[in-house]
Amino acid sequence: MAEAPVAKKVPAARTHHGDTFVDEYEWLRDKENPEVAAHLTAENAYTDAVTADQQPLRDAIFEEIKGRTQETDLSVPSRRDGWWYFSRTVEGQQYPIYCRVKAADASGAHGSPAGPGEDLAAWTPPAVVPGTPIEGEQVLLDGNAEAEGHPFFALGGAAVTRDGNLYAYSVDHSGDETFTLRVKDLRTGEHLPEVIENVFYGLEFDPEGSRLFYMVADESWRPYQVRVHVLGTPVDEDTVLYQEDDVAQWTGIDLSADRRWLLVGIGNSEYSETRMLKLTDPDAQLELLLGRDDRILHSAEPFEHEGRTRVLLMHNGRPAGPEGAAPNNMVSLVDPAEFAKPLVEQEWTALVAHDDSVKIEGADLTATHLIVSLRRDTIPTLRFAPLADAVRAAGAGTTPTFSEPEFGEELYTANGGASEYGAPLVRLSFTSYVTPPQVYDYVLATGELLLRKETPVLGGYRPADYVAERAWATADDGTRVPLSVLRRASVKQDGSNPALVYGYGSYEVSMDPGFAISRLSLLDRGLVFVVAHIRGGGELGRRWYEDGKKLHKRNTFTDFVAATDWLAASGWADPKRIACMGGSAGGLLIGAVLNLAPEKYAAAVAQVPFVDALTTILDPELPLSALEWEEWGNPIEDAEVYSYMKSYTPYENVHAAPYPKVAAVTSFNDTRVLYVEPAKWVQVLREATSSGQPILLKTEMDAGHGGASGRYEAWKDRAWDYAFIADALGARDLLP
């Protein structure tokens, strides 16, 4: 067996709250040091040598993914401002091609409501054939051409002017999630002369198409400036519409549904602030709607109804007001003039009341309907109500009547998609663990679901061959933790099967049911795949999240161990053939779980793992560190937080133990979780483990947080991870 690289030790002391930690591998943080690149290259060579015999398995899984995917395909066209927009993929090409074609009928465009009797045929997407251009089709952006000559390509954002003439888009060629912004004249195919470097996610045009709003990040990769570019003027004359100086706040921009207002959102996971700019008035100034001092977590949507401006407000209540606390959110209707009053004096009219068992996750509008996104029993879905009825109900102090589409499965995900404000229908997406993604148009007047597309799965896929079931584990404190258990229908409950437990459990992010072609390669090898919906996520509402953050973070890790224990005792898995996997904050989860119970796992894959969290959060100059204080606590100022984090952060808690096979997968240009964290972690794991199993580090040298760019490269990455798991569990062969 090849020798594992041994990094030199350069002791560096870190002292906080009277505690000193000596870090011998902190020198690996210096990205410009040639020794660092040489070490990572040596680690890759070692990983390649140790896993060389897995290459046939990787190739097989890659070909399975490729063989099940319709490579020449297209998205369902979405209508906007009299055009149908869609994307194509072509066999052999890595990236989508973004296209459009003129709509035959422009009714309902530019935000005007469609008539109640309007022919739905005008809103039926054109028949577009994969691989075949249609008459009048125009290419907006060919991702393959943009990527040519670059090791990486990602599209950060795109926007089209209301008249359809100009297309703004931003691209990243390194993986560090900073973008170059350009504007293309779609009438000529030529680019405008201005090029704006180092922009962040988020860009929008004003209604006239003369101003472009975009975001800029500071040196810690925190979006903090909203800038305005007037087309045709020098970039260095761009003005700052808003700047956020609080290092613990994140800033973003969006348009209201009717595109009359630019919304600037500032906040974190616990409270937020909204400012808005009336785009129809060129002399308008940015106005404060609801400030951070009110400590209300919210989203706001201004709109016009019957000649009057109102604000649709989704919020978590006013503890000092009539609503009280509403941790699972509620929806209110507010006159904009109310926001000028002291908070407790403002009149907010409830549209949707708080419910301890239902989490409201969004409130949106069309010209005719109110749309509420919600989560009930872990499952995300939507409800609809006529806007006029909702406004009348609010005025009468009653609750509007909502309709909800039905999909006929227990574990599924239903979300709303982009829709034209004046359209008589709303685009929906539906998927489950066994049902490939489906695209529907929901007819607002009748509730009818019109199936527009079901993602094809080639190779004779049959949903009936697979099973997805709900199970519950019991945590140490008696809390019931929901699990999603996936398997081939032919797998027996005889205690002999290999299994993989997957989790995340941070930032109120939920692991929602969804179909994955790549996952079939594990299920077809007999693996039982368990998604652990652990505390720290949002699956069971706001309290589920709060019980897994800050000084309750250890619940996230012990919930995952409880899920593993359930699996080991369930009869679905051989206790000696269980692996675990997670990425980013889920990588922190894997690191913490391996310290808690290394003997319970045969293998682990930690993807871009946040395993040196305390070191990172103690340095506010590092990317996103200050923003993390609302999730983990502030260990700089709070000794209790420091002590608590030190008790679980993976890097500092590695100890002599029989650690399983471990693969840490990272990217050199990742700005969210720096490569140095897994690079250091791997070194101390090797020193501590007594199992003799390999501890591997795999670094993509031309990639970011999401791994290598391009769909084929992404499939290869997934095949690598799954082959590592399947090989470790003795599950290389497909079931008969």
XYZ file of C-alpha atoms in Angstrom:
736
model
C 0.000 0.000 0.000
C 1.191 3.533 -0.780
C 2.446 5.643 2.096
C 0.103 8.388 3.278
C 1.551 11.905 2.996
C 2.702 13.319 6.318
C 2.424 17.072 6.629
C 5.113 18.838 8.584
C 4.167 20.165 12.008
C 4.448 23.881 12.678
C 2.905 24.571 16.111
C 0.669 27.648 16.199
C -1.032 28.628 19.450
C -4.574 29.995 19.574
C -5.737 31.410 22.911
C -9.286 32.446 23.810
C -11.041 32.694 27.177
C -7.959 31.359 28.954
C -7.826 28.245 26.786
C -4.878 27.587 24.494
C -5.085 25.214 21.547
C -1.894 24.328 19.676
C -2.605 23.696 16.005
C 0.244 21.942 14.228
C -1.276 22.098 10.761
C -2.601 25.651 10.505
C 0.221 26.431 8.059
C -1.763 24.530 5.419
C -4.093 27.555 5.213
C -1.533 29.484 3.139
C -2.915 28.840 -0.326
C -0.005 30.638 -2.007
C 2.618 28.463 -0.333
C 4.002 25.998 -2.916
C 4.373 23.407 -0.150
C 0.606 23.451 0.340
C -0.138 22.714 -3.305
C 2.545 20.028 -3.291
C 1.012 18.428 -0.200
C -2.484 18.390 -1.707
C -1.092 16.907 -4.901
C 0.610 14.186 -2.869
C -2.666 13.521 -1.038
C -4.462 13.122 -4.365
C -1.799 10.703 -5.559
C -2.155 8.664 -2.358
C -5.931 8.620 -2.697
C -5.635 7.515 -6.317
C -3.280 4.693 -5.318
C -5.407 3.435 -2.431
C -8.638 3.498 -4.458
C -7.200 2.366 -7.804
C -9.068 -0.931 -7.615
C -12.348 1.021 -7.332
C -11.934 2.513 -10.799
C -13.962 -0.216 -12.560
C -16.747 0.307 -10.029
C -16.594 4.082 -10.528
C -16.774 3.570 -14.277
C -19.749 1.265 -13.886
C -21.664 3.716 -11.683
C -20.847 6.613 -14.030
C -22.151 4.620 -16.991
C -25.286 3.709 -15.031
C -25.972 7.383 -14.320
C -25.242 8.318 -17.920
C -27.283 5.438 -19.282
C -30.359 6.417 -17.272
C -30.135 10.105 -18.212
C -31.686 11.501 -21.368
C -28.668 13.572 -22.313
C -30.301 15.517 -25.111
C -33.192 17.094 -23.277
C -34.843 20.405 -22.470
C -36.686 22.209 -19.716
C -40.364 23.074 -19.962
C -40.641 26.563 -21.515
C -41.702 29.297 -19.067
C -43.474 32.374 -20.383
C -42.341 35.887 -19.505
C -43.044 39.211 -21.246
C -44.291 37.576 -24.421
C -41.437 35.079 -24.759
C -41.037 31.407 -23.905
C -37.742 30.736 -22.104
C -36.176 27.282 -21.800
C -32.840 25.461 -21.718
C -31.473 22.576 -23.747
C -28.884 19.927 -22.976
C -27.076 18.060 -25.734
C -25.450 14.646 -25.551
C -21.705 15.009 -25.141
C -21.897 18.608 -23.902
C -21.343 19.536 -20.259
C -23.541 22.624 -19.887
C -27.045 23.839 -20.721
C -27.876 26.110 -23.650
C -30.331 28.850 -22.671
C -32.891 29.710 -25.355
C -36.147 31.502 -26.045
C -38.834 31.784 -28.711
C -41.476 34.458 -29.224
C -44.959 33.715 -27.893
C -47.744 33.912 -30.430
C -49.970 35.857 -28.047
C -48.740 38.502 -25.588
C -51.848 38.595 -23.338
C -51.104 38.638 -19.630
C -47.594 39.920 -20.263
C -46.001 42.790 -18.340
C -48.015 41.980 -15.232
C -51.538 42.614 -16.559
C -53.952 39.942 -15.315
C -55.218 37.420 -17.810
C -58.954 37.589 -18.360
C -61.055 35.061 -16.436
C -62.158 33.338 -19.633
C -58.854 33.514 -21.436
C -57.998 30.531 -23.570
C -55.419 28.448 -21.715
C -53.953 27.510 -25.066
C -52.176 30.866 -25.037
C -50.379 29.647 -21.908
C -49.617 26.150 -23.164
C -45.853 25.781 -23.694
C -44.786 25.300 -27.303
C -43.921 21.783 -28.400
C -40.137 21.773 -28.282
C -38.367 18.624 -29.384
C -35.066 17.623 -27.734
C -32.225 18.192 -30.168
C -34.381 19.990 -32.721
C -34.425 23.813 -32.951
C -37.813 25.404 -33.546
C -38.581 28.258 -35.871
C -37.551 31.582 -34.391
C -35.518 29.998 -31.574
C -32.840 32.318 -30.207
C -29.851 31.275 -28.122
C -29.324 33.590 -25.167
C -26.269 31.835 -23.733
C -24.444 28.637 -24.640
C -22.782 27.428 -21.450
C -20.462 25.185 -23.463
C -19.118 28.119 -25.486
C -18.722 30.185 -22.312
C -16.788 27.352 -20.665
C -14.420 26.785 -23.569
C -10.806 27.238 -22.527
C -11.655 27.378 -18.818
C -11.295 24.650 -16.182
C -14.564 25.675 -14.516
C -17.848 27.340 -15.476
C -20.907 28.356 -13.480
C -23.702 30.794 -14.225
C -24.327 33.128 -11.289
C -27.480 34.859 -12.483
C -29.321 36.237 -15.487
C -31.943 38.883 -16.215
C -33.759 40.131 -19.318
C -35.191 43.615 -19.823
C -38.984 43.941 -20.050
C -38.758 44.763 -23.761
C -36.747 41.578 -24.312
C -33.809 43.374 -25.916
C -31.006 43.030 -23.352
C -29.725 39.984 -21.480
C -27.468 40.404 -18.434
C -25.622 37.412 -17.058
C -22.703 36.636 -14.741
C -20.185 33.789 -14.969
C -17.570 32.208 -12.700
C -14.524 30.541 -14.260
C -12.663 29.542 -11.090
C -15.198 28.104 -8.636
C -14.760 30.836 -6.018
C -18.325 32.125 -6.579
C -17.318 35.609 -7.677
C -18.603 36.467 -11.114
C -17.995 38.603 -14.188
C -21.106 40.451 -15.382
C -21.781 41.200 -19.039
C -24.763 42.469 -21.033
C -25.749 41.105 -24.437
C -27.898 42.935 -26.996
C -30.257 40.212 -28.176
C -31.183 42.179 -31.306
C -27.631 42.058 -32.650
C -26.001 39.272 -30.666
C -23.223 41.679 -29.649
C -22.120 42.473 -26.116
C -22.277 45.964 -24.697
C -18.831 47.371 -23.924
C -19.204 47.389 -20.125
C -17.807 44.442 -18.171
C -18.256 44.365 -14.373
C -15.840 42.178 -12.439
C -16.146 40.553 -9.000
C -19.923 40.647 -8.607
C -21.971 38.355 -6.362
C -25.238 36.496 -6.870
C -28.224 38.741 -7.622
C -28.893 41.038 -10.564
C -32.068 42.774 -11.745
C -33.112 45.312 -14.415
C -35.462 48.203 -13.794
C -38.686 48.291 -15.883
C -37.156 50.633 -18.483
C -34.076 48.481 -18.948
C -31.765 51.433 -18.366
C -30.519 50.524 -14.884
C -28.984 47.270 -13.711
C -28.869 46.438 -9.984
C -26.236 43.976 -8.794
C -24.552 42.720 -5.617
C -20.924 42.941 -4.477
C -19.272 40.964 -1.664
C -16.637 42.223 0.770
C -13.272 40.566 1.441
C -14.906 37.975 3.688
C -17.221 36.971 0.788
C -20.225 38.590 2.486
C -22.647 40.336 0.107
C -22.811 43.881 1.449
C -23.337 46.374 -1.400
C -26.210 46.916 -3.815
C -24.808 48.802 -6.784
C -26.534 50.493 -9.705
C -25.113 50.521 -13.213
C -26.640 52.853 -15.790
C -26.214 51.211 -19.163
C -23.903 53.100 -21.467
C -21.918 54.742 -18.653
C -18.461 53.774 -17.327
C -18.468 51.049 -14.703
C -16.393 53.172 -12.333
C -19.340 55.596 -12.171
C -21.661 52.947 -10.725
C -23.348 54.135 -7.544
C -23.976 52.317 -4.270
C -27.702 52.117 -3.574
C -27.168 50.422 -0.207
C -24.200 49.266 1.887
C -24.450 46.990 4.921
C -21.572 47.448 7.358
C -22.630 44.961 10.033
C -20.403 41.925 9.425
C -23.076 39.616 10.837
C -25.689 40.562 8.212
C -26.270 39.157 4.732
C -27.716 41.373 1.982
C -29.621 40.378 -1.162
C -31.933 41.828 -3.796
C -35.082 40.657 -5.497
C -37.985 42.072 -7.473
C -41.549 42.117 -6.225
C -43.839 39.707 -8.076
C -45.285 42.528 -10.158
C -41.755 43.923 -10.730
C -42.717 47.419 -9.563
C -40.368 47.370 -6.546
C -36.787 46.380 -5.938
C -36.556 44.696 -2.536
C -33.349 44.815 -0.515
C -33.271 42.182 2.204
C -30.785 42.334 5.077
C -30.621 39.838 7.899
C -29.556 36.523 9.346
C -31.306 33.421 10.628
C -32.945 35.213 13.561
C -34.169 38.600 12.323
C -34.268 40.626 9.128
C -34.791 44.024 7.559
C -36.535 45.026 4.324
C -36.009 48.139 2.240
C -37.757 48.827 -1.053
C -37.311 51.068 -4.078
C -40.235 51.993 -6.323
C -38.881 51.270 -9.775
C -41.664 53.077 -11.636
C -40.480 56.380 -10.149
C -36.975 57.305 -11.366
C -36.627 59.815 -8.506
C -37.661 57.393 -5.770
C -35.347 56.724 -2.842
C -34.760 53.481 -0.996
C -37.296 53.278 1.855
C -37.109 51.310 5.090
C -40.132 49.045 5.423
C -39.433 46.936 8.526
C -36.149 47.375 10.401
C -33.803 45.001 12.158
C -34.302 46.755 15.470
C -37.769 45.202 15.578
C -36.087 41.769 15.657
C -38.717 40.193 13.410
C -37.761 37.484 10.924
C -39.862 38.240 7.857
C -40.262 38.617 4.111
C -42.299 41.368 2.459
C -44.107 41.544 -0.866
C -45.625 44.918 -1.910
C -48.402 44.792 -4.497
C -51.231 46.818 -6.020
C -54.822 45.708 -5.518
C -57.884 47.692 -6.530
C -55.767 50.827 -6.871
C -54.217 50.523 -3.440
C -50.700 49.513 -2.375
C -50.494 46.842 0.273
C -47.752 44.648 1.695
C -48.011 40.903 2.084
C -45.908 40.089 5.133
C -44.750 36.633 6.197
C -43.321 36.926 9.714
C -42.646 35.187 13.009
C -44.953 37.419 15.051
C -44.636 40.455 17.287
C -43.990 39.238 20.849
C -45.159 42.624 22.192
C -48.028 42.878 19.707
C -51.401 41.188 19.278
C -49.919 38.246 17.353
C -47.418 37.237 20.004
C -44.580 34.951 18.985
C -45.218 32.896 15.850
C -42.120 30.693 15.420
C -43.677 28.755 12.523
C -44.625 32.048 10.835
C -47.917 33.619 9.885
C -49.062 35.824 7.007
C -50.473 39.338 7.413
C -51.714 42.145 5.191
C -50.346 45.599 6.017
C -50.887 49.101 4.648
C -47.434 50.615 3.902
C -48.264 53.696 5.969
C -48.430 51.499 9.069
C -44.695 50.876 8.994
C -44.037 54.517 9.854
C -45.671 54.017 13.257
C -44.093 52.441 16.357
C -44.182 48.672 15.968
C -46.762 47.964 18.675
C -49.141 50.535 17.142
C -49.053 49.144 13.635
C -52.170 47.393 12.359
C -51.393 44.052 10.768
C -54.365 42.033 9.543
C -53.853 38.275 9.760
C -54.421 36.276 6.589
C -52.975 32.964 7.781
C -52.682 32.352 11.518
C -49.798 30.649 13.294
C -49.965 26.868 13.587
C -47.634 24.831 15.805
C -47.875 21.881 13.408
C -47.485 23.710 10.081
C -44.475 25.821 9.097
C -45.207 28.617 6.614
C -42.147 28.932 4.400
C -43.252 31.495 1.843
C -46.045 33.822 0.756
C -46.232 34.901 -2.880
C -48.653 36.515 -5.296
C -49.944 36.498 -8.807
C -52.243 39.210 -10.118
C -55.211 37.133 -8.990
C -54.088 34.698 -6.298
C -52.271 34.337 -2.998
C -49.816 31.421 -2.813
C -48.616 30.034 0.509
C -45.723 27.562 0.677
C -45.854 25.405 3.777
C -44.367 22.358 5.458
C -46.597 19.834 7.205
C -45.296 16.594 8.750
C -41.901 17.282 7.122
C -43.476 17.540 3.629
C -43.349 20.795 1.597
C -46.429 21.708 -0.432
C -48.537 24.728 -1.508
C -51.955 26.293 -1.009
C -53.806 28.816 -3.163
C -56.555 31.363 -2.521
C -58.096 34.039 -4.784
C -56.431 37.323 -3.856
C -59.688 39.276 -3.803
C -61.201 36.696 -1.437
C -58.141 36.844 0.802
C -58.258 40.649 1.008
C -62.004 40.587 1.782
C -61.499 37.890 4.408
C -58.778 39.961 6.038
C -61.067 42.960 6.155
C -63.824 40.866 7.722
C -61.515 39.206 10.235
C -62.056 35.759 8.732
C -59.736 33.217 7.120
C -59.633 32.851 3.328
C -60.487 29.481 1.801
C -57.431 27.750 0.369
C -57.173 24.944 -2.147
C -54.264 22.504 -2.195
C -53.199 20.191 -5.038
C -53.082 16.484 -4.250
C -50.332 14.211 -5.535
C -51.155 10.820 -4.067
C -47.857 9.980 -2.326
C -46.825 10.019 1.332
C -43.267 11.364 1.014
C -42.950 14.029 -1.672
C -41.897 17.592 -2.423
C -44.114 20.113 -4.210
C -42.772 23.596 -4.931
C -43.829 26.642 -6.875
C -41.774 27.772 -9.844
C -41.352 30.933 -11.871
C -44.643 32.173 -13.311
C -45.752 35.300 -15.108
C -47.558 37.628 -12.710
C -50.633 37.987 -14.917
C -50.895 34.335 -15.942
C -54.017 32.233 -15.272
C -51.809 29.389 -14.032
C -48.784 28.753 -11.839
C -45.865 26.480 -12.629
C -45.307 23.714 -10.038
C -42.699 21.019 -9.593
C -43.298 17.651 -7.955
C -40.945 14.822 -7.059
C -40.564 12.025 -4.557
C -37.915 9.462 -3.703
C -39.361 7.124 -6.352
C -41.023 9.558 -8.795
C -38.758 11.479 -11.196
C -39.330 15.255 -11.255
C -42.592 16.318 -12.835
C -43.556 19.783 -14.034
C -47.180 20.912 -13.797
C -49.164 24.007 -14.548
C -51.783 24.581 -11.860
C -54.889 26.297 -13.259
C -55.767 28.945 -10.681
C -59.457 29.177 -11.566
C -60.196 25.463 -11.341
C -57.378 23.771 -9.432
C -56.647 21.489 -12.383
C -53.099 20.119 -12.662
C -51.767 20.018 -16.225
C -48.755 17.716 -16.535
C -46.188 19.384 -18.775
C -43.264 17.001 -18.344
C -41.981 14.029 -16.405
C -38.214 13.678 -16.380
C -37.427 10.569 -18.406
C -35.370 7.810 -16.798
C -33.938 5.477 -19.391
C -33.084 1.820 -19.015
C -36.489 0.540 -17.991
C -36.849 2.265 -14.611
C -39.942 1.100 -12.713
C -41.019 3.001 -9.557
C -42.606 -0.166 -8.222
C -39.134 -1.699 -7.886
C -38.311 0.734 -5.075
C -39.812 1.570 -1.693
C -39.658 4.780 0.364
C -41.070 4.619 3.886
C -41.216 6.786 6.988
C -39.643 5.486 10.191
C -38.823 7.105 13.532
C -35.740 6.871 15.709
C -35.735 7.816 19.379
C -33.058 10.276 20.515
C -31.322 10.210 23.889
C -33.766 12.756 25.313
C -36.821 10.873 24.029
C -37.370 13.043 20.943
C -38.718 11.143 17.928
C -36.549 11.762 14.864
C -38.123 11.188 11.424
C -36.276 9.004 8.946
C -36.842 8.321 5.272
C -35.908 4.719 4.484
C -35.254 3.855 0.840
C -34.566 0.405 -0.610
C -35.161 -1.959 -3.464
C -38.491 -3.694 -3.036
C -36.729 -7.060 -3.250
C -34.419 -6.380 -0.286
C -35.214 -8.621 2.679
C -35.448 -7.509 6.314
C -32.971 -10.169 7.368
C -30.216 -8.096 8.990
C -27.702 -8.714 6.203
C -27.884 -5.606 4.024
C -25.361 -2.811 3.563
C -26.706 0.633 4.433
C -25.887 4.332 4.217
C -27.125 7.043 6.605
C -27.190 10.562 5.175
C -27.801 13.830 7.040
C -27.274 17.581 7.215
C -29.034 19.219 10.179
C -28.070 22.918 10.050
C -29.295 26.364 8.963
C -32.956 25.206 9.029
C -32.287 23.413 5.739
C -34.559 20.430 5.192
C -33.585 17.222 3.403
C -36.747 16.980 1.325
C -37.866 13.955 -0.676
C -36.495 13.997 -4.190
C -35.603 11.608 -6.956
C -31.934 11.014 -7.809
C -30.815 8.885 -10.720
C -27.391 8.418 -9.129
C -28.903 6.987 -5.944
C -30.349 4.078 -7.926
C -26.809 2.746 -8.336
C -26.608 2.235 -4.556
C -30.120 0.871 -4.176
C -29.507 -1.559 -7.040
C -26.495 -2.902 -5.122
C -28.716 -3.692 -2.163
C -27.947 -0.666 -0.002
C -30.635 0.616 2.317
C -30.432 4.406 2.095
C -31.613 6.303 5.180
C -32.105 10.072 5.251
C -32.008 11.232 8.877
C -34.133 14.381 9.352
C -32.222 15.491 12.428
C -32.623 18.579 14.603
C -30.963 21.671 13.211
C -32.842 21.195 9.957
C -36.293 22.595 9.300
C -38.325 19.455 8.674
C -40.566 19.815 11.730
C -40.767 23.583 11.977
C -38.818 26.365 13.609
C -38.434 24.684 16.993
C -36.865 21.660 15.280
C -34.215 24.023 13.949
C -33.699 25.917 17.214
C -33.254 22.646 19.106
C -30.238 21.885 16.900
C -28.322 25.186 16.846
C -26.045 27.188 19.149
C -25.990 25.637 22.634
C -28.257 22.795 21.463
C -26.051 21.748 18.550
C -25.079 18.401 20.032
C -28.676 17.254 19.461
C -27.884 17.209 15.745
C -25.108 14.682 16.256
C -26.839 12.474 18.806
C -29.974 12.384 16.614
C -27.832 11.019 13.781
C -26.343 8.361 16.038
C -29.880 7.472 17.162
C -30.857 7.085 13.501
C -27.903 4.746 13.020
C -28.898 2.738 16.084
C -32.458 2.431 14.759
C -31.108 1.148 11.467
C -28.771 -1.353 13.121
C -31.654 -2.770 15.182
C -34.330 -2.600 12.474
C -33.416 -5.738 10.593
C -32.888 -3.758 7.416
C -29.094 -3.551 7.828
C -26.096 -5.504 8.990
C -24.745 -3.395 11.900
C -21.206 -4.011 10.635
C -22.037 -2.721 7.137
C -23.308 0.805 7.808
C -21.677 3.906 6.285
C -22.413 7.596 6.768
C -22.207 10.616 4.489
C -22.817 14.376 4.605
C -21.533 17.578 3.060
C -20.549 21.078 4.200
C -22.270 21.516 7.595
C -23.250 17.883 7.043
C -19.523 17.209 6.872
C -19.179 18.740 10.329
C -21.952 16.331 11.330
C -19.977 13.373 9.993
C -16.816 14.489 11.778
C -18.632 14.942 15.086
C -20.449 11.612 14.764
C -17.214 9.763 14.039
C -15.762 11.183 17.255
C -18.872 10.132 19.184
C -19.290 6.633 17.778
C -16.575 5.605 15.312
C -17.289 1.927 15.894
C -20.803 2.189 14.458
C -19.611 2.883 10.894
C -17.652 0.905 8.338
C -16.971 3.954 6.171
C -17.634 7.674 5.933
C -17.641 10.254 3.157
C -17.361 13.887 4.265
C -17.962 16.254 1.357
C -16.453 19.785 1.636
C -16.622 19.250 5.408
C -16.812 22.118 7.922
C -14.667 20.181 10.381
C -12.556 23.006 11.832
C -15.519 25.186 12.672
C -14.142 26.780 15.826
C -10.944 28.041 14.189
C -12.960 29.484 11.313
C -15.611 31.207 13.408
C -13.006 32.667 15.754
C -11.559 34.629 12.819
C -14.075 37.174 11.486
C -11.747 37.934 8.574
C -12.268 34.469 7.109
C -15.073 34.004 4.559
C -18.538 34.136 6.145
C -17.239 33.689 9.704
C -19.178 36.573 11.274
C -22.374 35.399 9.588
C -21.973 32.057 11.320
C -22.457 33.536 14.793
C -26.248 33.349 14.451
C -26.006 29.636 13.748
C -23.353 28.430 16.161
C -22.970 31.303 18.625
C -20.139 33.818 18.952
C -17.137 32.089 20.570
C -15.096 35.295 20.395
C -17.234 37.112 22.948
C -18.985 34.269 24.763
C -16.861 31.866 26.823
C -19.764 29.423 27.165
C -20.162 29.248 23.383
C -16.402 28.760 23.011
C -16.386 25.911 25.507
C -19.468 24.293 23.971
C -18.124 24.461 20.427
C -14.766 23.115 21.532
C -16.575 20.120 23.015
C -17.817 18.985 19.604
C -15.867 20.606 16.753
C -14.462 17.602 14.856
C -10.848 18.649 14.340
C -10.195 19.385 17.997
C -11.938 16.281 19.309
C -10.244 13.556 17.319
C -8.976 10.986 19.809
C -7.433 7.535 19.875
C -10.153 5.300 18.429
C -10.798 2.747 15.667
C -11.977 5.211 13.008
C -13.508 3.636 9.897
C -12.441 4.195 6.309
C -12.822 7.937 5.687
C -12.823 9.964 2.483
C -12.744 13.741 2.841
C -13.612 15.395 -0.472
C -12.902 19.096 -0.951
C -12.183 21.814 -3.526
C -9.174 24.112 -3.666
C -11.215 27.204 -4.602
C -14.112 26.663 -2.205
C -14.984 29.976 -0.528
C -17.580 28.545 1.848
C -15.562 25.783 3.527
C -11.851 26.207 2.899
C -9.846 23.176 1.762
C -7.591 23.613 4.800
C -10.238 22.235 7.159
C -10.365 18.680 5.768
C -6.618 18.821 4.982
C -5.870 19.357 8.690
C -8.545 16.918 9.865
C -7.184 14.077 7.767
C -3.739 14.498 9.337
C -4.966 14.164 12.921
C -7.309 11.294 12.047
C -4.400 9.295 10.665
C -2.410 9.902 13.829
C -5.284 8.841 16.089
C -6.906 5.877 14.380
C -6.162 2.365 15.540
C -8.199 0.549 12.889
C -5.577 0.498 10.163
C -8.213 1.680 7.696
C -7.195 4.361 5.169
C -8.016 8.012 5.767
C -8.132 9.800 2.407
C -8.195 13.385 1.159
C -9.388 14.130 -2.379
C -9.072 17.733 -3.564
C -10.537 19.107 -6.784
C -7.916 21.650 -7.792
C -10.216 23.512 -10.245
C -13.527 23.608 -8.403
C -15.602 25.337 -5.733
C -18.036 24.387 -2.988
C -20.265 22.417 -5.344
C -17.381 20.392 -6.794
C -16.277 20.288 -10.403
C -18.459 22.029 -12.954
C -20.195 20.316 -15.845
C -22.696 17.504 -15.582
C -20.308 14.737 -16.633
C -17.739 15.857 -14.078
C -20.477 15.996 -11.434
C -21.485 12.434 -12.322
C -17.857 11.324 -11.985
C -17.659 12.956 -8.551
C -20.819 11.208 -7.413
C -19.587 7.904 -8.850
C -16.352 8.318 -6.884
C -18.183 8.875 -3.586
C -20.637 6.026 -4.146
C -17.925 3.606 -5.275
C -15.972 4.348 -2.108
C -19.062 3.552 -0.015
C -20.107 0.466 -1.977
C -16.581 -0.969 -1.942
C -16.198 -0.422 1.812
C -19.500 -2.193 2.467
C -18.781 -5.127 0.173
C -21.582 -4.105 -2.181
C -19.803 -3.812 -5.501
C -22.190 -6.070 -7.424
C -25.686 -5.332 -8.657
C -28.529 -7.359 -7.201
C -29.761 -10.144 -9.459
